[in-house]
mmCIF file with all atom_site columns, C-alpha atoms in Angstrom:
data_model
loop_
_atom_site.group_PDB
_atom_site.id
_atom_site.type_symbol
_atom_site.label_atom_id
_atom_site.label_alt_id
_atom_site.label_comp_id
_atom_site.label_asym_id
_atom_site.label_entity_id
_atom_site.label_seq_id
_atom_site.pdbx_PDB_ins_code
_atom_site.Cartn_x
_atom_site.Cartn_y
_atom_site.Cartn_z
_atom_site.occupancy
_atom_site.B_iso_or_equiv
_atom_site.pdbx_formal_charge
_atom_site.auth_seq_id
_atom_site.auth_comp_id
_atom_site.auth_asym_id
_atom_site.auth_atom_id
_atom_site.pdbx_PDB_model_num
ATOM 1   C CA . MET A 1 1   ? -28.450 0.676   -30.510 1.00 90.00 ? 45  MET A CA 1
ATOM 2   C CA . ILE A 1 2   ? -26.532 -0.015  -27.284 1.00 90.00 ? 46  ILE A CA 1
ATOM 3   C CA . ASP A 1 3   ? -23.403 1.438   -28.879 1.00 91.00 ? 47  ASP A CA 1
ATOM 4   C CA . GLN A 1 4   ? -25.138 4.740   -29.603 1.00 94.00 ? 48  GLN A CA 1
ATOM 5   C CA . ILE A 1 5   ? -26.413 4.892   -26.024 1.00 95.00 ? 49  ILE A CA 1
ATOM 6   C CA . LEU A 1 6   ? -22.931 4.211   -24.639 1.00 95.00 ? 50  LEU A CA 1
ATOM 7   C CA . MET A 1 7   ? -21.417 6.872   -26.902 1.00 95.00 ? 51  MET A CA 1
ATOM 8   C CA . LEU A 1 8   ? -24.087 9.347   -25.804 1.00 96.00 ? 52  LEU A CA 1
ATOM 9   C CA . ALA A 1 9   ? -23.333 8.588   -22.141 1.00 95.00 ? 53  ALA A CA 1
ATOM 10  C CA . LEU A 1 10  ? -19.609 9.015   -22.822 1.00 95.00 ? 54  LEU A CA 1
ATOM 11  C CA . ALA A 1 11  ? -20.250 12.373  -24.503 1.00 96.00 ? 55  ALA A CA 1
ATOM 12  C CA . LEU A 1 12  ? -22.384 13.497  -21.551 1.00 96.00 ? 56  LEU A CA 1
ATOM 13  C CA . PHE A 1 13  ? -19.656 12.486  -19.106 1.00 96.00 ? 57  PHE A CA 1
ATOM 14  C CA . SER A 1 14  ? -17.129 14.451  -21.172 1.00 96.00 ? 58  SER A CA 1
ATOM 15  C CA . LEU A 1 15  ? -19.456 17.454  -21.090 1.00 96.00 ? 59  LEU A CA 1
ATOM 16  C CA . SER A 1 16  ? -19.774 17.081  -17.320 1.00 96.00 ? 60  SER A CA 1
ATOM 17  C CA . ILE A 1 17  ? -15.984 16.932  -16.935 1.00 96.00 ? 61  ILE A CA 1
ATOM 18  C CA . ALA A 1 18  ? -15.652 20.045  -19.127 1.00 96.00 ? 62  ALA A CA 1
ATOM 19  C CA . ILE A 1 19  ? -18.187 21.956  -17.018 1.00 95.00 ? 63  ILE A CA 1
ATOM 20  C CA . THR A 1 20  ? -16.399 20.879  -13.817 1.00 95.00 ? 64  THR A CA 1
ATOM 21  C CA . LEU A 1 21  ? -13.071 21.939  -15.348 1.00 95.00 ? 65  LEU A CA 1
ATOM 22  C CA . TYR A 1 22  ? -14.540 25.435  -15.680 1.00 95.00 ? 66  TYR A CA 1
ATOM 23  C CA . ARG A 1 23  ? -15.145 25.400  -11.910 1.00 93.00 ? 67  ARG A CA 1
ATOM 24  C CA . VAL A 1 24  ? -11.543 24.227  -11.302 1.00 94.00 ? 68  VAL A CA 1
ATOM 25  C CA . ILE A 1 25  ? -10.151 27.132  -13.342 1.00 94.00 ? 69  ILE A CA 1
ATOM 26  C CA . LYS A 1 26  ? -12.637 29.845  -12.339 1.00 92.00 ? 70  LYS A CA 1
ATOM 27  C CA . GLY A 1 27  ? -13.569 28.700  -8.806  1.00 82.00 ? 71  GLY A CA 1
ATOM 28  C CA . PRO A 1 28  ? -13.323 31.688  -6.449  1.00 90.00 ? 72  PRO A CA 1
ATOM 29  C CA . SER A 1 29  ? -12.103 29.720  -3.412  1.00 92.00 ? 73  SER A CA 1
ATOM 30  C CA . MET A 1 30  ? -9.830  26.713  -2.848  1.00 92.00 ? 74  MET A CA 1
ATOM 31  C CA . PRO A 1 31  ? -12.585 24.379  -1.480  1.00 92.00 ? 75  PRO A CA 1
ATOM 32  C CA . ASP A 1 32  ? -14.438 24.927  -4.795  1.00 93.00 ? 76  ASP A CA 1
ATOM 33  C CA . ARG A 1 33  ? -11.415 23.628  -6.661  1.00 94.00 ? 77  ARG A CA 1
ATOM 34  C CA . ALA A 1 34  ? -10.948 20.643  -4.310  1.00 93.00 ? 78  ALA A CA 1
ATOM 35  C CA . ILE A 1 35  ? -14.569 19.520  -4.715  1.00 94.00 ? 79  ILE A CA 1
ATOM 36  C CA . ALA A 1 36  ? -14.407 20.095  -8.484  1.00 95.00 ? 80  ALA A CA 1
ATOM 37  C CA . LEU A 1 37  ? -11.283 17.895  -8.716  1.00 94.00 ? 81  LEU A CA 1
ATOM 38  C CA . ASP A 1 38  ? -13.044 15.157  -6.723  1.00 94.00 ? 82  ASP A CA 1
ATOM 39  C CA . THR A 1 39  ? -16.041 15.382  -9.085  1.00 95.00 ? 83  THR A CA 1
ATOM 40  C CA . ILE A 1 40  ? -13.710 15.126  -12.088 1.00 95.00 ? 84  ILE A CA 1
ATOM 41  C CA . GLY A 1 41  ? -12.217 11.960  -10.553 1.00 95.00 ? 85  GLY A CA 1
ATOM 42  C CA . VAL A 1 42  ? -15.629 10.346  -10.089 1.00 95.00 ? 86  VAL A CA 1
ATOM 43  C CA . ASN A 1 43  ? -16.771 11.296  -13.609 1.00 95.00 ? 87  ASN A CA 1
ATOM 44  C CA . LEU A 1 44  ? -13.524 9.975   -15.087 1.00 95.00 ? 88  LEU A CA 1
ATOM 45  C CA . LEU A 1 45  ? -14.090 6.692   -13.233 1.00 94.00 ? 89  LEU A CA 1
ATOM 46  C CA . SER A 1 46  ? -17.570 6.382   -14.750 1.00 95.00 ? 90  SER A CA 1
ATOM 47  C CA . ALA A 1 47  ? -16.182 7.177   -18.207 1.00 95.00 ? 91  ALA A CA 1
ATOM 48  C CA . ILE A 1 48  ? -13.587 4.393   -17.793 1.00 95.00 ? 92  ILE A CA 1
ATOM 49  C CA . ALA A 1 49  ? -16.413 1.993   -16.876 1.00 95.00 ? 93  ALA A CA 1
ATOM 50  C CA . ILE A 1 50  ? -18.275 2.898   -20.079 1.00 95.00 ? 94  ILE A CA 1
ATOM 51  C CA . VAL A 1 51  ? -15.090 2.559   -22.161 1.00 95.00 ? 95  VAL A CA 1
ATOM 52  C CA . SER A 1 52  ? -14.566 -0.913  -20.703 1.00 95.00 ? 96  SER A CA 1
ATOM 53  C CA . ILE A 1 53  ? -18.130 -1.838  -21.758 1.00 94.00 ? 97  ILE A CA 1
ATOM 54  C CA . VAL A 1 54  ? -17.499 -0.447  -25.263 1.00 94.00 ? 98  VAL A CA 1
ATOM 55  C CA . LEU A 1 55  ? -14.234 -2.397  -25.614 1.00 94.00 ? 99  LEU A CA 1
ATOM 56  C CA . LYS A 1 56  ? -15.841 -5.557  -24.077 1.00 93.00 ? 100 LYS A CA 1
ATOM 57  C CA . THR A 1 57  ? -13.000 -6.127  -21.618 1.00 91.00 ? 101 THR A CA 1
ATOM 58  C CA . LYS A 1 58  ? -12.694 -6.655  -17.871 1.00 89.00 ? 102 LYS A CA 1
ATOM 59  C CA . ALA A 1 59  ? -9.112  -5.363  -17.740 1.00 89.00 ? 103 ALA A CA 1
ATOM 60  C CA . TYR A 1 60  ? -10.115 -1.857  -16.646 1.00 91.00 ? 104 TYR A CA 1
ATOM 61  C CA . LEU A 1 61  ? -12.039 -2.826  -13.499 1.00 91.00 ? 105 LEU A CA 1
ATOM 62  C CA . GLU A 1 62  ? -8.930  -2.588  -11.293 1.00 91.00 ? 106 GLU A CA 1
ATOM 63  C CA . ALA A 1 63  ? -8.184  0.831   -12.804 1.00 92.00 ? 107 ALA A CA 1
ATOM 64  C CA . ILE A 1 64  ? -11.680 2.017   -11.775 1.00 94.00 ? 108 ILE A CA 1
ATOM 65  C CA . LEU A 1 65  ? -11.185 0.917   -8.170  1.00 93.00 ? 109 LEU A CA 1
ATOM 66  C CA . ILE A 1 66  ? -7.674  2.388   -7.977  1.00 93.00 ? 110 ILE A CA 1
ATOM 67  C CA . LEU A 1 67  ? -8.899  5.716   -9.401  1.00 94.00 ? 111 LEU A CA 1
ATOM 68  C CA . GLY A 1 68  ? -11.628 5.810   -6.748  1.00 94.00 ? 112 GLY A CA 1
ATOM 69  C CA . ILE A 1 69  ? -9.095  5.177   -3.982  1.00 94.00 ? 113 ILE A CA 1
ATOM 70  C CA . LEU A 1 70  ? -6.685  7.804   -5.324  1.00 94.00 ? 114 LEU A CA 1
ATOM 71  C CA . ALA A 1 71  ? -9.443  10.430  -5.701  1.00 94.00 ? 115 ALA A CA 1
ATOM 72  C CA . PHE A 1 72  ? -10.483 9.760   -2.083  1.00 94.00 ? 116 PHE A CA 1
ATOM 73  C CA . ILE A 1 73  ? -6.949  10.072  -0.683  1.00 94.00 ? 117 ILE A CA 1
ATOM 74  C CA . GLY A 1 74  ? -6.179  13.115  -2.837  1.00 94.00 ? 118 GLY A CA 1
ATOM 75  C CA . THR A 1 75  ? -9.321  14.930  -1.706  1.00 94.00 ? 119 THR A CA 1
ATOM 76  C CA . ILE A 1 76  ? -8.499  14.206  1.943   1.00 93.00 ? 120 ILE A CA 1
ATOM 77  C CA . ALA A 1 77  ? -4.968  15.577  1.443   1.00 92.00 ? 121 ALA A CA 1
ATOM 78  C CA . PHE A 1 78  ? -6.305  18.731  -0.275  1.00 92.00 ? 122 PHE A CA 1
ATOM 79  C CA . THR A 1 79  ? -8.918  19.421  2.406   1.00 92.00 ? 123 THR A CA 1
ATOM 80  C CA . LYS A 1 80  ? -6.415  18.838  5.192   1.00 91.00 ? 124 LYS A CA 1
ATOM 81  C CA . TYR A 1 81  ? -3.998  21.266  3.556   1.00 91.00 ? 125 TYR A CA 1
ATOM 82  C CA . ILE A 1 82  ? -6.731  23.897  3.143   1.00 91.00 ? 126 ILE A CA 1
ATOM 83  C CA . GLU A 1 83  ? -7.957  23.581  6.719   1.00 87.00 ? 127 GLU A CA 1
ATOM 84  C CA . ARG A 1 84  ? -4.763  22.962  8.734   1.00 83.00 ? 128 ARG A CA 1
ATOM 85  C CA . GLY A 1 85  ? -1.986  24.259  6.460   1.00 83.00 ? 129 GLY A CA 1
ATOM 86  C CA . VAL A 1 86  ? -0.036  20.967  6.752   1.00 83.00 ? 130 VAL A CA 1
ATOM 87  C CA . VAL A 1 87  ? -0.688  17.626  5.108   1.00 84.00 ? 131 VAL A CA 1
ATOM 88  C CA . VAL A 1 88  ? 1.383   15.386  7.395   1.00 84.00 ? 132 VAL A CA 1
ATOM 89  C CA . GLU A 1 89  ? 1.316   16.222  11.097  1.00 81.00 ? 133 GLU A CA 1
ATOM 90  C CA . ARG A 1 90  ? 4.093   15.137  13.417  1.00 78.00 ? 134 ARG A CA 1
ATOM 91  C CA . LYS A 1 91  ? 2.154   14.872  16.656  1.00 74.00 ? 135 LYS A CA 1
ATOM 92  C CA . SER A 1 92  ? -1.530  14.829  17.502  1.00 55.00 ? 136 SER A CA 1
ATOM 93  C CA . ASN A 1 93  ? -2.749  17.672  19.713  1.00 53.00 ? 137 ASN A CA 1
ATOM 94  C CA . HIS A 1 94  ? -4.744  15.525  22.118  1.00 48.00 ? 138 HIS A CA 1
ATOM 95  C CA . MET B 2 1   ? -7.464  25.400  18.247  1.00 60.00 ? 33  MET B CA 1
ATOM 96  C CA . LYS B 2 2   ? -9.077  22.202  19.415  1.00 66.00 ? 34  LYS B CA 1
ATOM 97  C CA . THR B 2 3   ? -9.917  20.063  16.415  1.00 75.00 ? 35  THR B CA 1
ATOM 98  C CA . ASN B 2 4   ? -12.086 16.987  16.264  1.00 81.00 ? 36  ASN B CA 1
ATOM 99  C CA . ASP B 2 5   ? -11.781 14.646  13.298  1.00 85.00 ? 37  ASP B CA 1
ATOM 100 C CA . VAL B 2 6   ? -13.639 11.567  14.488  1.00 91.00 ? 38  VAL B CA 1
ATOM 101 C CA . ILE B 2 7   ? -15.316 10.922  11.105  1.00 92.00 ? 39  ILE B CA 1
ATOM 102 C CA . ILE B 2 8   ? -12.121 10.859  9.066   1.00 91.00 ? 40  ILE B CA 1
ATOM 103 C CA . GLN B 2 9   ? -10.357 8.725   11.692  1.00 92.00 ? 41  GLN B CA 1
ATOM 104 C CA . PHE B 2 10  ? -13.198 6.186   11.837  1.00 94.00 ? 42  PHE B CA 1
ATOM 105 C CA . THR B 2 11  ? -13.406 6.092   8.008   1.00 94.00 ? 43  THR B CA 1
ATOM 106 C CA . ALA B 2 12  ? -9.646  5.621   7.758   1.00 93.00 ? 44  ALA B CA 1
ATOM 107 C CA . LYS B 2 13  ? -9.750  2.675   10.175  1.00 93.00 ? 45  LYS B CA 1
ATOM 108 C CA . ILE B 2 14  ? -12.181 0.824   7.873   1.00 95.00 ? 46  ILE B CA 1
ATOM 109 C CA . VAL B 2 15  ? -10.940 1.967   4.457   1.00 95.00 ? 47  VAL B CA 1
ATOM 110 C CA . PHE B 2 16  ? -7.325  1.098   5.385   1.00 94.00 ? 48  PHE B CA 1
ATOM 111 C CA . PHE B 2 17  ? -8.195  -2.607  5.433   1.00 95.00 ? 49  PHE B CA 1
ATOM 112 C CA . ILE B 2 18  ? -10.193 -2.390  2.181   1.00 95.00 ? 50  ILE B CA 1
ATOM 113 C CA . ILE B 2 19  ? -7.259  -0.748  0.348   1.00 95.00 ? 51  ILE B CA 1
ATOM 114 C CA . PHE B 2 20  ? -4.709  -3.105  1.923   1.00 94.00 ? 52  PHE B CA 1
ATOM 115 C CA . PHE B 2 21  ? -6.612  -6.278  0.964   1.00 95.00 ? 53  PHE B CA 1
ATOM 116 C CA . PHE B 2 22  ? -7.130  -4.866  -2.542  1.00 94.00 ? 54  PHE B CA 1
ATOM 117 C CA . ALA B 2 23  ? -3.361  -4.293  -2.704  1.00 94.00 ? 55  ALA B CA 1
ATOM 118 C CA . ILE B 2 24  ? -2.766  -7.941  -1.732  1.00 94.00 ? 56  ILE B CA 1
ATOM 119 C CA . HIS B 2 25  ? -5.270  -9.019  -4.406  1.00 93.00 ? 57  HIS B CA 1
ATOM 120 C CA . ILE B 2 26  ? -3.576  -6.881  -7.081  1.00 93.00 ? 58  ILE B CA 1
ATOM 121 C CA . PHE B 2 27  ? -0.204  -8.292  -5.992  1.00 93.00 ? 59  PHE B CA 1
ATOM 122 C CA . LEU B 2 28  ? -1.300  -11.947 -6.148  1.00 91.00 ? 60  LEU B CA 1
ATOM 123 C CA . ALA B 2 29  ? -3.269  -11.572 -9.396  1.00 89.00 ? 61  ALA B CA 1
ATOM 124 C CA . GLY B 2 30  ? -0.379  -9.962  -11.260 1.00 87.00 ? 62  GLY B CA 1
ATOM 125 C CA . HIS B 2 31  ? 0.603   -13.065 -13.202 1.00 86.00 ? 63  HIS B CA 1
ATOM 126 C CA . TYR B 2 32  ? -2.623  -13.517 -15.173 1.00 87.00 ? 64  TYR B CA 1
ATOM 127 C CA . THR B 2 33  ? -4.447  -10.166 -14.935 1.00 88.00 ? 65  THR B CA 1
ATOM 128 C CA . PRO B 2 34  ? -3.327  -6.504  -14.763 1.00 88.00 ? 66  PRO B CA 1
ATOM 129 C CA . GLY B 2 35  ? -1.437  -5.714  -11.585 1.00 86.00 ? 67  GLY B CA 1
ATOM 130 C CA . GLY B 2 36  ? 1.739   -6.966  -9.962  1.00 88.00 ? 68  GLY B CA 1
ATOM 131 C CA . GLY B 2 37  ? 4.327   -5.943  -7.439  1.00 89.00 ? 69  GLY B CA 1
ATOM 132 C CA . PHE B 2 38  ? 4.636   -2.279  -8.426  1.00 93.00 ? 70  PHE B CA 1
ATOM 133 C CA . VAL B 2 39  ? 0.924   -1.363  -8.369  1.00 93.00 ? 71  VAL B CA 1
ATOM 134 C CA . GLY B 2 40  ? 0.372   -3.526  -5.299  1.00 94.00 ? 72  GLY B CA 1
ATOM 135 C CA . GLY B 2 41  ? 3.201   -1.795  -3.468  1.00 94.00 ? 73  GLY B CA 1
ATOM 136 C CA . LEU B 2 42  ? 1.904   1.661   -4.414  1.00 94.00 ? 74  LEU B CA 1
ATOM 137 C CA . LEU B 2 43  ? -1.603  0.728   -3.200  1.00 94.00 ? 75  LEU B CA 1
ATOM 138 C CA . ALA B 2 44  ? -0.264  -0.670  0.089   1.00 95.00 ? 76  ALA B CA 1
ATOM 139 C CA . SER B 2 45  ? 1.741   2.491   0.672   1.00 95.00 ? 77  SER B CA 1
ATOM 140 C CA . SER B 2 46  ? -1.300  4.622   -0.207  1.00 95.00 ? 78  SER B CA 1
ATOM 141 C CA . ALA B 2 47  ? -3.216  2.742   2.508   1.00 95.00 ? 79  ALA B CA 1
ATOM 142 C CA . ILE B 2 48  ? -0.476  3.695   4.974   1.00 94.00 ? 80  ILE B CA 1
ATOM 143 C CA . VAL B 2 49  ? -0.580  7.281   3.623   1.00 94.00 ? 81  VAL B CA 1
ATOM 144 C CA . LEU B 2 50  ? -4.308  7.358   4.419   1.00 94.00 ? 82  LEU B CA 1
ATOM 145 C CA . LEU B 2 51  ? -3.468  6.459   8.026   1.00 93.00 ? 83  LEU B CA 1
ATOM 146 C CA . VAL B 2 52  ? -0.788  9.182   8.074   1.00 92.00 ? 84  VAL B CA 1
ATOM 147 C CA . LEU B 2 53  ? -3.330  11.726  6.803   1.00 91.00 ? 85  LEU B CA 1
ATOM 148 C CA . ALA B 2 54  ? -6.040  10.722  9.260   1.00 91.00 ? 86  ALA B CA 1
ATOM 149 C CA . PHE B 2 55  ? -3.793  10.417  12.316  1.00 88.00 ? 87  PHE B CA 1
ATOM 150 C CA . ASP B 2 56  ? -0.218  11.709  12.535  1.00 85.00 ? 88  ASP B CA 1
ATOM 151 C CA . ILE B 2 57  ? 3.197   10.391  11.756  1.00 88.00 ? 89  ILE B CA 1
ATOM 152 C CA . ASN B 2 58  ? 4.151   9.314   15.288  1.00 88.00 ? 90  ASN B CA 1
ATOM 153 C CA . THR B 2 59  ? 0.904   7.377   15.788  1.00 89.00 ? 91  THR B CA 1
ATOM 154 C CA . VAL B 2 60  ? 1.401   5.536   12.497  1.00 90.00 ? 92  VAL B CA 1
ATOM 155 C CA . ARG B 2 61  ? 4.969   4.721   13.556  1.00 89.00 ? 93  ARG B CA 1
ATOM 156 C CA . THR B 2 62  ? 3.509   3.139   16.700  1.00 90.00 ? 94  THR B CA 1
ATOM 157 C CA . ILE B 2 63  ? 0.832   1.247   14.715  1.00 91.00 ? 95  ILE B CA 1
ATOM 158 C CA . ILE B 2 64  ? 3.253   -0.073  12.075  1.00 91.00 ? 96  ILE B CA 1
ATOM 159 C CA . PRO B 2 65  ? 6.664   -0.386  13.783  1.00 91.00 ? 97  PRO B CA 1
ATOM 160 C CA . VAL B 2 66  ? 8.661   -0.894  10.588  1.00 90.00 ? 98  VAL B CA 1
ATOM 161 C CA . THR B 2 67  ? 11.862  0.887   9.580   1.00 92.00 ? 99  THR B CA 1
ATOM 162 C CA . TYR B 2 68  ? 11.192  1.546   5.914   1.00 93.00 ? 100 TYR B CA 1
ATOM 163 C CA . THR B 2 69  ? 14.853  1.678   4.859   1.00 94.00 ? 101 THR B CA 1
ATOM 164 C CA . THR B 2 70  ? 15.296  -1.822  6.341   1.00 95.00 ? 102 THR B CA 1
ATOM 165 C CA . LEU B 2 71  ? 12.185  -2.910  4.420   1.00 94.00 ? 103 LEU B CA 1
ATOM 166 C CA . THR B 2 72  ? 13.746  -1.626  1.182   1.00 95.00 ? 104 THR B CA 1
ATOM 167 C CA . ALA B 2 73  ? 16.959  -3.530  1.938   1.00 96.00 ? 105 ALA B CA 1
ATOM 168 C CA . CYS B 2 74  ? 14.988  -6.740  2.662   1.00 95.00 ? 106 CYS B CA 1
ATOM 169 C CA . GLY B 2 75  ? 13.148  -6.399  -0.653  1.00 95.00 ? 107 GLY B CA 1
ATOM 170 C CA . LEU B 2 76  ? 16.394  -5.950  -2.578  1.00 95.00 ? 108 LEU B CA 1
ATOM 171 C CA . ILE B 2 77  ? 17.927  -8.982  -0.836  1.00 96.00 ? 109 ILE B CA 1
ATOM 172 C CA . ILE B 2 78  ? 14.867  -11.141 -1.638  1.00 94.00 ? 110 ILE B CA 1
ATOM 173 C CA . ALA B 2 79  ? 14.949  -10.083 -5.311  1.00 93.00 ? 111 ALA B CA 1
ATOM 174 C CA . LEU B 2 80  ? 18.702  -10.689 -5.587  1.00 93.00 ? 112 LEU B CA 1
ATOM 175 C CA . ALA B 2 81  ? 18.453  -14.066 -3.817  1.00 93.00 ? 113 ALA B CA 1
ATOM 176 C CA . THR B 2 82  ? 15.645  -15.190 -6.153  1.00 92.00 ? 114 THR B CA 1
ATOM 177 C CA . ALA B 2 83  ? 17.698  -14.121 -9.152  1.00 91.00 ? 115 ALA B CA 1
ATOM 178 C CA . SER B 2 84  ? 20.950  -15.738 -8.052  1.00 91.00 ? 116 SER B CA 1
ATOM 179 C CA . PHE B 2 85  ? 19.604  -18.992 -6.568  1.00 89.00 ? 117 PHE B CA 1
ATOM 180 C CA . PRO B 2 86  ? 19.500  -20.783 -9.999  1.00 88.00 ? 118 PRO B CA 1
ATOM 181 C CA . MET B 2 87  ? 23.254  -20.204 -10.357 1.00 90.00 ? 119 MET B CA 1
ATOM 182 C CA . LEU B 2 88  ? 23.801  -22.683 -7.506  1.00 89.00 ? 120 LEU B CA 1
ATOM 183 C CA . LEU B 2 89  ? 21.942  -25.310 -9.577  1.00 88.00 ? 121 LEU B CA 1
ATOM 184 C CA . GLY B 2 90  ? 23.972  -24.580 -12.703 1.00 87.00 ? 122 GLY B CA 1
ATOM 185 C CA . ASP B 2 91  ? 21.289  -22.561 -14.524 1.00 87.00 ? 123 ASP B CA 1
ATOM 186 C CA . PRO B 2 92  ? 21.761  -18.997 -15.812 1.00 88.00 ? 124 PRO B CA 1
ATOM 187 C CA . PHE B 2 93  ? 21.105  -15.937 -13.650 1.00 89.00 ? 125 PHE B CA 1
ATOM 188 C CA . PHE B 2 94  ? 17.353  -15.077 -13.356 1.00 87.00 ? 126 PHE B CA 1
ATOM 189 C CA . THR B 2 95  ? 16.110  -18.531 -14.409 1.00 88.00 ? 127 THR B CA 1
ATOM 190 C CA . HIS B 2 96  ? 12.607  -19.042 -12.996 1.00 87.00 ? 128 HIS B CA 1
ATOM 191 C CA . TYR B 2 97  ? 10.995  -22.352 -12.109 1.00 86.00 ? 129 TYR B CA 1
ATOM 192 C CA . PHE B 2 98  ? 7.345   -23.276 -11.827 1.00 84.00 ? 130 PHE B CA 1
ATOM 193 C CA . ASP B 2 99  ? 5.337   -26.375 -11.055 1.00 83.00 ? 131 ASP B CA 1
ATOM 194 C CA . TYR B 2 100 ? 1.787   -27.410 -10.162 1.00 85.00 ? 132 TYR B CA 1
ATOM 195 C CA . PHE B 2 101 ? 1.006   -28.225 -6.558  1.00 83.00 ? 133 PHE B CA 1
ATOM 196 C CA . THR B 2 102 ? -2.174  -29.357 -4.862  1.00 83.00 ? 134 THR B CA 1
ATOM 197 C CA . LEU B 2 103 ? -2.669  -27.104 -1.859  1.00 82.00 ? 135 LEU B CA 1
ATOM 198 C CA . PRO B 2 104 ? -5.289  -27.662 0.846   1.00 83.00 ? 136 PRO B CA 1
ATOM 199 C CA . LEU B 2 105 ? -8.435  -25.488 0.422   1.00 82.00 ? 137 LEU B CA 1
ATOM 200 C CA . ILE B 2 106 ? -7.219  -23.948 -2.845  1.00 81.00 ? 138 ILE B CA 1
ATOM 201 C CA . GLY B 2 107 ? -6.679  -27.055 -4.965  1.00 82.00 ? 139 GLY B CA 1
ATOM 202 C CA . LYS B 2 108 ? -4.413  -27.279 -7.966  1.00 85.00 ? 140 LYS B CA 1
ATOM 203 C CA . THR B 2 109 ? -2.204  -24.190 -8.015  1.00 83.00 ? 141 THR B CA 1
ATOM 204 C CA . SER B 2 110 ? 0.680   -23.085 -10.223 1.00 83.00 ? 142 SER B CA 1
ATOM 205 C CA . LEU B 2 111 ? 3.489   -21.771 -8.048  1.00 85.00 ? 143 LEU B CA 1
ATOM 206 C CA . HIS B 2 112 ? 6.166   -19.723 -9.791  1.00 87.00 ? 144 HIS B CA 1
ATOM 207 C CA . THR B 2 113 ? 9.423   -18.308 -8.413  1.00 87.00 ? 145 THR B CA 1
ATOM 208 C CA . ALA B 2 114 ? 8.638   -15.007 -10.198 1.00 89.00 ? 146 ALA B CA 1
ATOM 209 C CA . MET B 2 115 ? 6.275   -14.492 -7.231  1.00 90.00 ? 147 MET B CA 1
ATOM 210 C CA . LEU B 2 116 ? 9.284   -14.260 -4.894  1.00 91.00 ? 148 LEU B CA 1
ATOM 211 C CA . PHE B 2 117 ? 10.888  -11.655 -7.153  1.00 92.00 ? 149 PHE B CA 1
ATOM 212 C CA . ASP B 2 118 ? 7.588   -9.736  -7.143  1.00 93.00 ? 150 ASP B CA 1
ATOM 213 C CA . THR B 2 119 ? 7.611   -9.859  -3.331  1.00 94.00 ? 151 THR B CA 1
ATOM 214 C CA . GLY B 2 120 ? 10.972  -8.082  -3.462  1.00 95.00 ? 152 GLY B CA 1
ATOM 215 C CA . VAL B 2 121 ? 9.554   -5.443  -5.819  1.00 94.00 ? 153 VAL B CA 1
ATOM 216 C CA . PHE B 2 122 ? 6.533   -4.985  -3.517  1.00 95.00 ? 154 PHE B CA 1
ATOM 217 C CA . LEU B 2 123 ? 8.722   -4.448  -0.435  1.00 95.00 ? 155 LEU B CA 1
ATOM 218 C CA . VAL B 2 124 ? 11.074  -2.053  -2.256  1.00 96.00 ? 156 VAL B CA 1
ATOM 219 C CA . VAL B 2 125 ? 8.174   0.071   -3.590  1.00 95.00 ? 157 VAL B CA 1
ATOM 220 C CA . VAL B 2 126 ? 6.485   0.272   -0.168  1.00 95.00 ? 158 VAL B CA 1
ATOM 221 C CA . GLY B 2 127 ? 9.783   1.082   1.538   1.00 95.00 ? 159 GLY B CA 1
ATOM 222 C CA . VAL B 2 128 ? 10.879  3.774   -0.910  1.00 95.00 ? 160 VAL B CA 1
ATOM 223 C CA . THR B 2 129 ? 7.456   5.491   -1.049  1.00 94.00 ? 161 THR B CA 1
ATOM 224 C CA . MET B 2 130 ? 7.058   5.567   2.720   1.00 94.00 ? 162 MET B CA 1
ATOM 225 C CA . THR B 2 131 ? 10.648  6.749   3.203   1.00 93.00 ? 163 THR B CA 1
ATOM 226 C CA . ILE B 2 132 ? 10.013  9.687   0.842   1.00 93.00 ? 164 ILE B CA 1
ATOM 227 C CA . ILE B 2 133 ? 6.731   10.620  2.525   1.00 91.00 ? 165 ILE B CA 1
ATOM 228 C CA . GLN B 2 134 ? 8.109   10.300  6.058   1.00 89.00 ? 166 GLN B CA 1
ATOM 229 C CA . THR B 2 135 ? 11.232  12.310  5.241   1.00 89.00 ? 167 THR B CA 1
ATOM 230 C CA . ILE B 2 136 ? 9.241   15.134  3.626   1.00 88.00 ? 168 ILE B CA 1
ATOM 231 C CA . GLY B 2 137 ? 6.514   15.068  6.281   1.00 83.00 ? 169 GLY B CA 1
ATOM 232 C CA . GLU B 2 138 ? 8.919   15.303  9.200   1.00 78.00 ? 170 GLU B CA 1
ATOM 233 C CA . ASP B 2 139 ? 10.627  18.380  7.766   1.00 69.00 ? 171 ASP B CA 1
ATOM 234 C CA . GLU B 2 140 ? 9.612   21.412  9.824   1.00 62.00 ? 172 GLU B CA 1
#
């Protein structure tokens, strides 16, 4: 029973990633794509959590945390590039 | 244009320590669980990259006054010294030793010289990653 529920949740997460992928490809503006990539990261993280329940292992928990950190830093870099035009600034302007 | 990024700077100040302590955890847990010097070094450098993104490269150089090429050299020297130390005792190159010690607060602990080699890997990964990012970021 629990296996069917986990598989259903995994399928729904895959569907969600597929729908978000449509927004990455189609998205009219760059902020749409940045937010869609962040959403894909979070959904992928949840899918890894479900896979680690299915496989009955604790070895993927670090991967979940690292993926969260990388999605956060990547989204900040994308948004900074969209808004300022540079990712790494040399000097602060205040 | 006057910009104000107080939220990202305040978030970076807190999240930097979370990522850095997680990097230390990954580094120390590498012998028995997934992790090790490489992933720990990449996470530590990603914590520094978060500071670079939230502030700027000169501020981060003031916060962390480390020359990253020197850090890379120190890591290589530590790794080479760990590998060549057994030759002084008559053992082959890269022989590792371990023993059980009773430390205060922690209790019975297995200490292994592979940890010292991993420290070298950690320093080299942090140094190389930050050198790449600083060199590309400073290019105008």
